[in-house]
PDB file of C-alpha atoms in Angstrom:
ATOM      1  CA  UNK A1473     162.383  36.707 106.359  1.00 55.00           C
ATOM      2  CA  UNK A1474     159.849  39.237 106.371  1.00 66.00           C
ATOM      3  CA  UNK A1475     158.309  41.144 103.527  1.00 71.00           C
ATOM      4  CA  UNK A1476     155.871  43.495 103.978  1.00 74.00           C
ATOM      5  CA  UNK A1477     155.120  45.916 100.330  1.00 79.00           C
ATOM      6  CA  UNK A1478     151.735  46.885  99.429  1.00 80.00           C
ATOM      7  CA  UNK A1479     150.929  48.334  95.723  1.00 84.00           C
ATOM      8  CA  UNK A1480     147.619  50.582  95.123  1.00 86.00           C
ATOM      9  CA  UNK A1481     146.902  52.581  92.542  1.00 90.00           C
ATOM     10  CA  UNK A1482     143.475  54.406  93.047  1.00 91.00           C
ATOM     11  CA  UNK A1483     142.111  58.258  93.334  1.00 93.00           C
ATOM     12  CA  UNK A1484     143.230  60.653  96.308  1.00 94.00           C
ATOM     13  CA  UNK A1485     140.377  61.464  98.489  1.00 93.00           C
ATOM     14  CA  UNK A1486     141.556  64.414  99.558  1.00 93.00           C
ATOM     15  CA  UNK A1487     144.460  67.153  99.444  1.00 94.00           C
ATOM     16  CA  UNK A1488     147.357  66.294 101.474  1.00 95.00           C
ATOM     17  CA  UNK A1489     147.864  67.585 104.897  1.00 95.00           C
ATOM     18  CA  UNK A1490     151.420  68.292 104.872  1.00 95.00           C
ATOM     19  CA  UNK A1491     153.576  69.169 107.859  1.00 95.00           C
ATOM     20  CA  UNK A1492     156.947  70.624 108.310  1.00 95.00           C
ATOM     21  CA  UNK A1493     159.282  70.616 110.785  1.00 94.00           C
ATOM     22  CA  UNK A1494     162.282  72.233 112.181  1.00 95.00           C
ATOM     23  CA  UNK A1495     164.649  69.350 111.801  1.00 94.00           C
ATOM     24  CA  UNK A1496     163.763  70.015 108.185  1.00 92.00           C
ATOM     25  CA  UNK A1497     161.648  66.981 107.796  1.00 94.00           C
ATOM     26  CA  UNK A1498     158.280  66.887 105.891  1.00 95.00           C
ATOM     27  CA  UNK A1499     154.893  64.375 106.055  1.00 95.00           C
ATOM     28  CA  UNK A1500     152.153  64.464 104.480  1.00 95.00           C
ATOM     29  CA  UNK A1501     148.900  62.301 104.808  1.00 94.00           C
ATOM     30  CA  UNK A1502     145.989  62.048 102.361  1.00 94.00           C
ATOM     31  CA  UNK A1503     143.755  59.039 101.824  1.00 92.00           C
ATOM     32  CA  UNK A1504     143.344  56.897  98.753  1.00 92.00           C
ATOM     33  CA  UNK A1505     140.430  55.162  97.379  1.00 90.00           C
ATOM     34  CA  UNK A1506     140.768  52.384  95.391  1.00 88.00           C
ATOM     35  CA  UNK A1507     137.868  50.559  93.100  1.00 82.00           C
ATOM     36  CA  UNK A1508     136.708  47.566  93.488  1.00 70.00           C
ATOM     37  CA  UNK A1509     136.103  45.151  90.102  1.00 66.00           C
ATOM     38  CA  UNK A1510     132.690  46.171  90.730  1.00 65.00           C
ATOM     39  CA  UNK A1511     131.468  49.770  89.932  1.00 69.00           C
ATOM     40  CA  UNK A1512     128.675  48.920  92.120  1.00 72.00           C
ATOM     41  CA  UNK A1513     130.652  48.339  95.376  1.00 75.00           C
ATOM     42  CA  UNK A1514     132.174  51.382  97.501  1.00 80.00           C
ATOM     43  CA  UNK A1515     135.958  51.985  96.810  1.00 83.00           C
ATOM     44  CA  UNK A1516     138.515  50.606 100.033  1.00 81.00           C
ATOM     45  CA  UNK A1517     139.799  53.592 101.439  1.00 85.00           C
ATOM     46  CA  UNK A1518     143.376  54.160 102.682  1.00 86.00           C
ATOM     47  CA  UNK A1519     145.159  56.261 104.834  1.00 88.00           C
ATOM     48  CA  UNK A1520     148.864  57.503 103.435  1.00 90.00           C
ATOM     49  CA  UNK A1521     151.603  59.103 105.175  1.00 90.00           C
ATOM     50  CA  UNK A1522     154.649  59.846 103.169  1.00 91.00           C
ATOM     51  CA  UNK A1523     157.905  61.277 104.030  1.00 92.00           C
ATOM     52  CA  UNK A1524     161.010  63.200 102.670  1.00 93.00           C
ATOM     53  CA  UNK A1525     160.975  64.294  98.950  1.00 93.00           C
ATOM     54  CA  UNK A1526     158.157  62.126  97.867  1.00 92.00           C
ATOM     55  CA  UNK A1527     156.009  63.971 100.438  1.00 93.00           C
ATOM     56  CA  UNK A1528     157.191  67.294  98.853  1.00 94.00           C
ATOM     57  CA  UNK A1529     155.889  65.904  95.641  1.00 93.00           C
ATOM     58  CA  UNK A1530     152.565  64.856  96.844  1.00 93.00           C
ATOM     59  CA  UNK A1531     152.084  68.820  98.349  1.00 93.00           C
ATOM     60  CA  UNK A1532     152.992  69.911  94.551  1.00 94.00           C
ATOM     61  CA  UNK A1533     150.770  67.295  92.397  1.00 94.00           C
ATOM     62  CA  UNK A1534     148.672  65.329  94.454  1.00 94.00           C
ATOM     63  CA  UNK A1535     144.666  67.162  94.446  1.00 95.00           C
ATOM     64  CA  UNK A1536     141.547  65.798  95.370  1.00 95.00           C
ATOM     65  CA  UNK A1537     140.785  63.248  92.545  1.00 93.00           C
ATOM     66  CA  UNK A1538     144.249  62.330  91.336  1.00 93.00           C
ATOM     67  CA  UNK A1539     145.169  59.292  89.845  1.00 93.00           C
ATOM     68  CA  UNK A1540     147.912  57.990  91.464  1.00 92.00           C
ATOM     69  CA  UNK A1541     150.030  54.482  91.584  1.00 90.00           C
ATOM     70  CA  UNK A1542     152.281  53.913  95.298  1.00 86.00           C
ATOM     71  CA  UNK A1543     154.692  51.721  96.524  1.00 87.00           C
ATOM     72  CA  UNK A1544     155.097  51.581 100.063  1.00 83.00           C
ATOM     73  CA  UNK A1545     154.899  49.125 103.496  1.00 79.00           C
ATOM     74  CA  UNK A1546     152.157  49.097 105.967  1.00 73.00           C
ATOM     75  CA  UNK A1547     153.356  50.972 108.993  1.00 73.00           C
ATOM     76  CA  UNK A1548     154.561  49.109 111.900  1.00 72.00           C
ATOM     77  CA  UNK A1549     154.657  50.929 115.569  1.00 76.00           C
ATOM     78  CA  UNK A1550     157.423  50.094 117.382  1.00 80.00           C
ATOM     79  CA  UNK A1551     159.074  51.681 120.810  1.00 83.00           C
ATOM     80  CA  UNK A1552     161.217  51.170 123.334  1.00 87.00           C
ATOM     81  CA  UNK A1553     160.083  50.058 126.578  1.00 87.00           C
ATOM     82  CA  UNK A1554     160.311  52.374 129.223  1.00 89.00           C
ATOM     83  CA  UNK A1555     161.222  49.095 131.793  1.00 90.00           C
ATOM     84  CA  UNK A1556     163.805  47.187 129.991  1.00 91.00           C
ATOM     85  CA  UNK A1557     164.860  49.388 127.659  1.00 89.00           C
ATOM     86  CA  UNK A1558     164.054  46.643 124.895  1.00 90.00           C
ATOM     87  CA  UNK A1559     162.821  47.359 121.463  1.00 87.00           C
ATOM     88  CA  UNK A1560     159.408  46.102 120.810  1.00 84.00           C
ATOM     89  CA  UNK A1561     157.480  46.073 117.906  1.00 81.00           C
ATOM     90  CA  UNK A1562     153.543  45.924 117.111  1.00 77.00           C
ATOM     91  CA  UNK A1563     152.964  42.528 114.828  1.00 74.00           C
ATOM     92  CA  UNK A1564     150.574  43.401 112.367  1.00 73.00           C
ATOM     93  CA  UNK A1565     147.883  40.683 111.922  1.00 79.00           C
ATOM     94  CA  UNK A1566     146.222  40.247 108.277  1.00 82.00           C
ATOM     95  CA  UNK A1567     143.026  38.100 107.513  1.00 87.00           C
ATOM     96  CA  UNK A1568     143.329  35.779 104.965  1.00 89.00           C
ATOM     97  CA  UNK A1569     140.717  34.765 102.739  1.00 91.00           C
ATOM     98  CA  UNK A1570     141.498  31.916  99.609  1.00 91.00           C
ATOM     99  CA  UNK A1571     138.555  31.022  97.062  1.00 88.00           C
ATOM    100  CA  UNK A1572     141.037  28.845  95.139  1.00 84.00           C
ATOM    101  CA  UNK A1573     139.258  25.385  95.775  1.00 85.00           C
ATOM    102  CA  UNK A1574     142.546  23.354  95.374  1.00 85.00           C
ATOM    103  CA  UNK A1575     144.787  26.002  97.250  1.00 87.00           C
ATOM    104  CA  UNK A1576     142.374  25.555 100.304  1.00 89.00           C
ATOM    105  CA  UNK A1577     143.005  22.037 100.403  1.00 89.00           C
ATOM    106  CA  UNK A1578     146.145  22.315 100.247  1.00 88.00           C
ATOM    107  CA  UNK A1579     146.016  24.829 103.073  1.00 89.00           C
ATOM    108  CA  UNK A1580     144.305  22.563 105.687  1.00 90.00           C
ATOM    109  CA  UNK A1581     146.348  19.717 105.137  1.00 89.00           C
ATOM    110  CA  UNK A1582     149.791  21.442 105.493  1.00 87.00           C
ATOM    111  CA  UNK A1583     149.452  25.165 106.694  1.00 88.00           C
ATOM    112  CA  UNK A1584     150.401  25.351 110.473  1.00 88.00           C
ATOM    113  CA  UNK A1585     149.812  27.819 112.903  1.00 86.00           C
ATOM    114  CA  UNK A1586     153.016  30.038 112.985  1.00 83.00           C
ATOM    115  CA  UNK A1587     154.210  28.615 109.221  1.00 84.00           C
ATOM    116  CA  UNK A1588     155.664  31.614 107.176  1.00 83.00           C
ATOM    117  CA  UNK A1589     153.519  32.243 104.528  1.00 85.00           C
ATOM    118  CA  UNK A1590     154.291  34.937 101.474  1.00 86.00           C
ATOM    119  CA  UNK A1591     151.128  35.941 100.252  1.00 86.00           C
ATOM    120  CA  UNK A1592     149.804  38.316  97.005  1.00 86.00           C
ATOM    121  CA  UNK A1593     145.941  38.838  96.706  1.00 84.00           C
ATOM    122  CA  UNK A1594     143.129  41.890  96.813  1.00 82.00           C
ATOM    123  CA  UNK A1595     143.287  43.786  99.967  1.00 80.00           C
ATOM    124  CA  UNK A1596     139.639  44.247 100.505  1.00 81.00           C
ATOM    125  CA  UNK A1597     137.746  45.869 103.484  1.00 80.00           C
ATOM    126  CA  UNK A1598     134.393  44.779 103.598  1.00 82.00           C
ATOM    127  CA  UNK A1599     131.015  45.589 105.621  1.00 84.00           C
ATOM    128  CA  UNK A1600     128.887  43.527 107.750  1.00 84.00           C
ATOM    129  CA  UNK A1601     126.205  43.521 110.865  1.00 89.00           C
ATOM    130  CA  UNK A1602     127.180  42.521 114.483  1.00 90.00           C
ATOM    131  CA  UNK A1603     124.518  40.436 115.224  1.00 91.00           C
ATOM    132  CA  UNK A1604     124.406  41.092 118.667  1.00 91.00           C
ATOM    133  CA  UNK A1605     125.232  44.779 118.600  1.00 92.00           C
ATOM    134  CA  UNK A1606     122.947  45.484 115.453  1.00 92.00           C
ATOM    135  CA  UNK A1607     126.296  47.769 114.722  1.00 91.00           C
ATOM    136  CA  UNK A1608     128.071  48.209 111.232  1.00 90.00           C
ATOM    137  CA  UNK A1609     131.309  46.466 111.435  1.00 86.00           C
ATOM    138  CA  UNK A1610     134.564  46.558 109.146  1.00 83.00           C
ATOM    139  CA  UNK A1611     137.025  43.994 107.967  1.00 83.00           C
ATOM    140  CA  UNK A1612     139.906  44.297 105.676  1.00 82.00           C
ATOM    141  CA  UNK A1613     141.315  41.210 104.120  1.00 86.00           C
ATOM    142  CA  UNK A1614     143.841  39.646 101.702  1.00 88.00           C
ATOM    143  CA  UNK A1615     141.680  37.915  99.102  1.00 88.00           C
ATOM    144  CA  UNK A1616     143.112  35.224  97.204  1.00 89.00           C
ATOM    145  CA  UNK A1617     141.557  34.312  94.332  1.00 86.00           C
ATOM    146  CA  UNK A1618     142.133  34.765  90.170  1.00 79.00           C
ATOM    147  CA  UNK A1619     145.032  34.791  88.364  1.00 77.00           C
ATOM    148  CA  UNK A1620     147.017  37.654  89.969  1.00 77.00           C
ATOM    149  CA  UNK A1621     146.962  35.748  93.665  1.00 83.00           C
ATOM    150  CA  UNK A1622     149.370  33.561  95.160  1.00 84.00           C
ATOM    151  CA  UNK A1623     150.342  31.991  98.511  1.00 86.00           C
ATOM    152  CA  UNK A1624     153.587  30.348  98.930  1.00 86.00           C
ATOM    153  CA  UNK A1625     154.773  28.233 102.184  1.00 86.00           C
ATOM    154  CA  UNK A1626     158.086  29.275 103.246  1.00 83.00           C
ATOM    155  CA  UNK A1627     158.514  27.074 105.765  1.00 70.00           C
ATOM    156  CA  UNK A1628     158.413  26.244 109.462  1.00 54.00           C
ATOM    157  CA  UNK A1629     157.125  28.383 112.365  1.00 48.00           C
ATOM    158  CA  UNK A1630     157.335  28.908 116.252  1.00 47.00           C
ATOM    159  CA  UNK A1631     155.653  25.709 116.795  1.00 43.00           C
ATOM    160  CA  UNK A1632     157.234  23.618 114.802  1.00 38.00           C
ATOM    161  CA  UNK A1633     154.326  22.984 112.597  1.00 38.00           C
ATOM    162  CA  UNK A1634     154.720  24.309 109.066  1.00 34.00           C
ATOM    163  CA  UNK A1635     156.417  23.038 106.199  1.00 32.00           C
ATOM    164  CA  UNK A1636     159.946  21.612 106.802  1.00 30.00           C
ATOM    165  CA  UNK A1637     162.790  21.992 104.472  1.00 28.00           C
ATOM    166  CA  UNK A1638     162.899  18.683 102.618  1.00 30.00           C
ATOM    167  CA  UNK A1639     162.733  19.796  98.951  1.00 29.00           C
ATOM    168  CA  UNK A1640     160.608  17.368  97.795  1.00 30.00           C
ATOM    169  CA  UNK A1641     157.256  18.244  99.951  1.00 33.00           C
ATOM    170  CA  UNK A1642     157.976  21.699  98.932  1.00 34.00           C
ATOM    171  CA  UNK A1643     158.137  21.152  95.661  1.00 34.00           C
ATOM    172  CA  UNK A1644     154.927  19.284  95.820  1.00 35.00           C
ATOM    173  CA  UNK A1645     153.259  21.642  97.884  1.00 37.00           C
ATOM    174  CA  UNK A1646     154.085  24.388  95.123  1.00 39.00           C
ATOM    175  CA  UNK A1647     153.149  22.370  92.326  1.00 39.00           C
ATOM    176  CA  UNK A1648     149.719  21.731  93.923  1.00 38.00           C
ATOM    177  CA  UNK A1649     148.585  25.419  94.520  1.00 39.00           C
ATOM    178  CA  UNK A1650     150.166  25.891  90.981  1.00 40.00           C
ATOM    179  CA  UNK A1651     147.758  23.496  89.469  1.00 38.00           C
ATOM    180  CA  UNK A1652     145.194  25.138  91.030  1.00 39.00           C
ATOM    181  CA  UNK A1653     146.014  28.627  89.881  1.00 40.00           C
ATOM    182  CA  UNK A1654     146.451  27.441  86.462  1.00 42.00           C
ATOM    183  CA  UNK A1655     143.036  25.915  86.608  1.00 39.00           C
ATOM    184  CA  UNK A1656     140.758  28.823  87.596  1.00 42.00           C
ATOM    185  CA  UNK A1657     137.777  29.800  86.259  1.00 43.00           C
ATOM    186  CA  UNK A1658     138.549  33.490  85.368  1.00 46.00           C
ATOM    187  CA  UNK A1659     140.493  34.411  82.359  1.00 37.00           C
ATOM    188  CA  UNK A1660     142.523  37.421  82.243  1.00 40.00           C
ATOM    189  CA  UNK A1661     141.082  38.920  79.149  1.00 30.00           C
TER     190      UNK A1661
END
């Protein structure tokens, strides 16, 4: 199983570029900024690209400053190569970040590498200094922390390591990082 939705809801950055083509087809790209909790903090910026009728709307509606709400998937490249004629894909890798106390524990003892993991938290790129470079660097993660963050073991992975499927260390598992959700420190109100 693989899921892979993001929500945002933030301000356009920009007009759209849109394109048409002959095939009839239409694109168009903008970029997105999104606040942080923080008004002191820099907005995470993304890039768009919509197609078909909702990328007619944006051209209509969308200006420079619009408040807007999107569903949508994180692109994935994929191709067909040249030699075998095989599809291949381009596996997107996410950084994962937890805060929950409990849920971290519960993440070293059972998460494995290549375990199947569904995960809902703050996408957040932040900003820090290569050492040995002196240069500004970028990362964007998947914070998990608060009430509206969850990770959830699905199960085994390539290795073997992961969760199995006996019901009851699932179950127990879930409970756990439930306990720990239900026990932070932020309120939502």
């Amino acid at each position: 199983m693989e899921i892979n939705t993001i929500n945002l809801v933030g301000r356009a950055g920009r007009e759209p570029d849109v394109r048409y083509f002959e095939s009839g087809s239409i694109v168009a790209n903008f970029t997105l900024a999104v606040n942080r909790r923080s008004r002191d903090e820099e907005p995470d910026w993304f890039n768009l690209e919509i197609w078909g009728k909702q990328a007619q709307i944006a051209a209509d509606y969308v200006k420079k400053g619009s408040l807007i709400g999107i569903t949508g998937s994180f692109k994935i490249d994929s191709w067909k190569d040249k030699n075998t004629g095989e599809k291949k894909e381009k596996t997107e890798w996410h950084r994962i970040v937890v805060f929950n106390e409990g849920l971290v524990n519960v993440v070293q003892q059972y998460l494995k590498k290549g375990a199947q993991i569904y995960v809902e938290g703050q996408l957040t790129t932040r900003k820090w200094k290569d050492e040995q470079s002196g240069q500004d660097k970028y990362s964007t993660e998947v914070v998990i922390q608060g009430y509206n963050s969850s990770l959830t073991m699905l199960g085994g992975g390539n290795t073997g390591g992961g969760i199995q499927n006996d019901t009851t260390q699932q179950n127990n598992i879930e409970d756990s990082s439930q306990v720990s959700n239900d026990m932070d420190d932020e309120i939502p109100f």
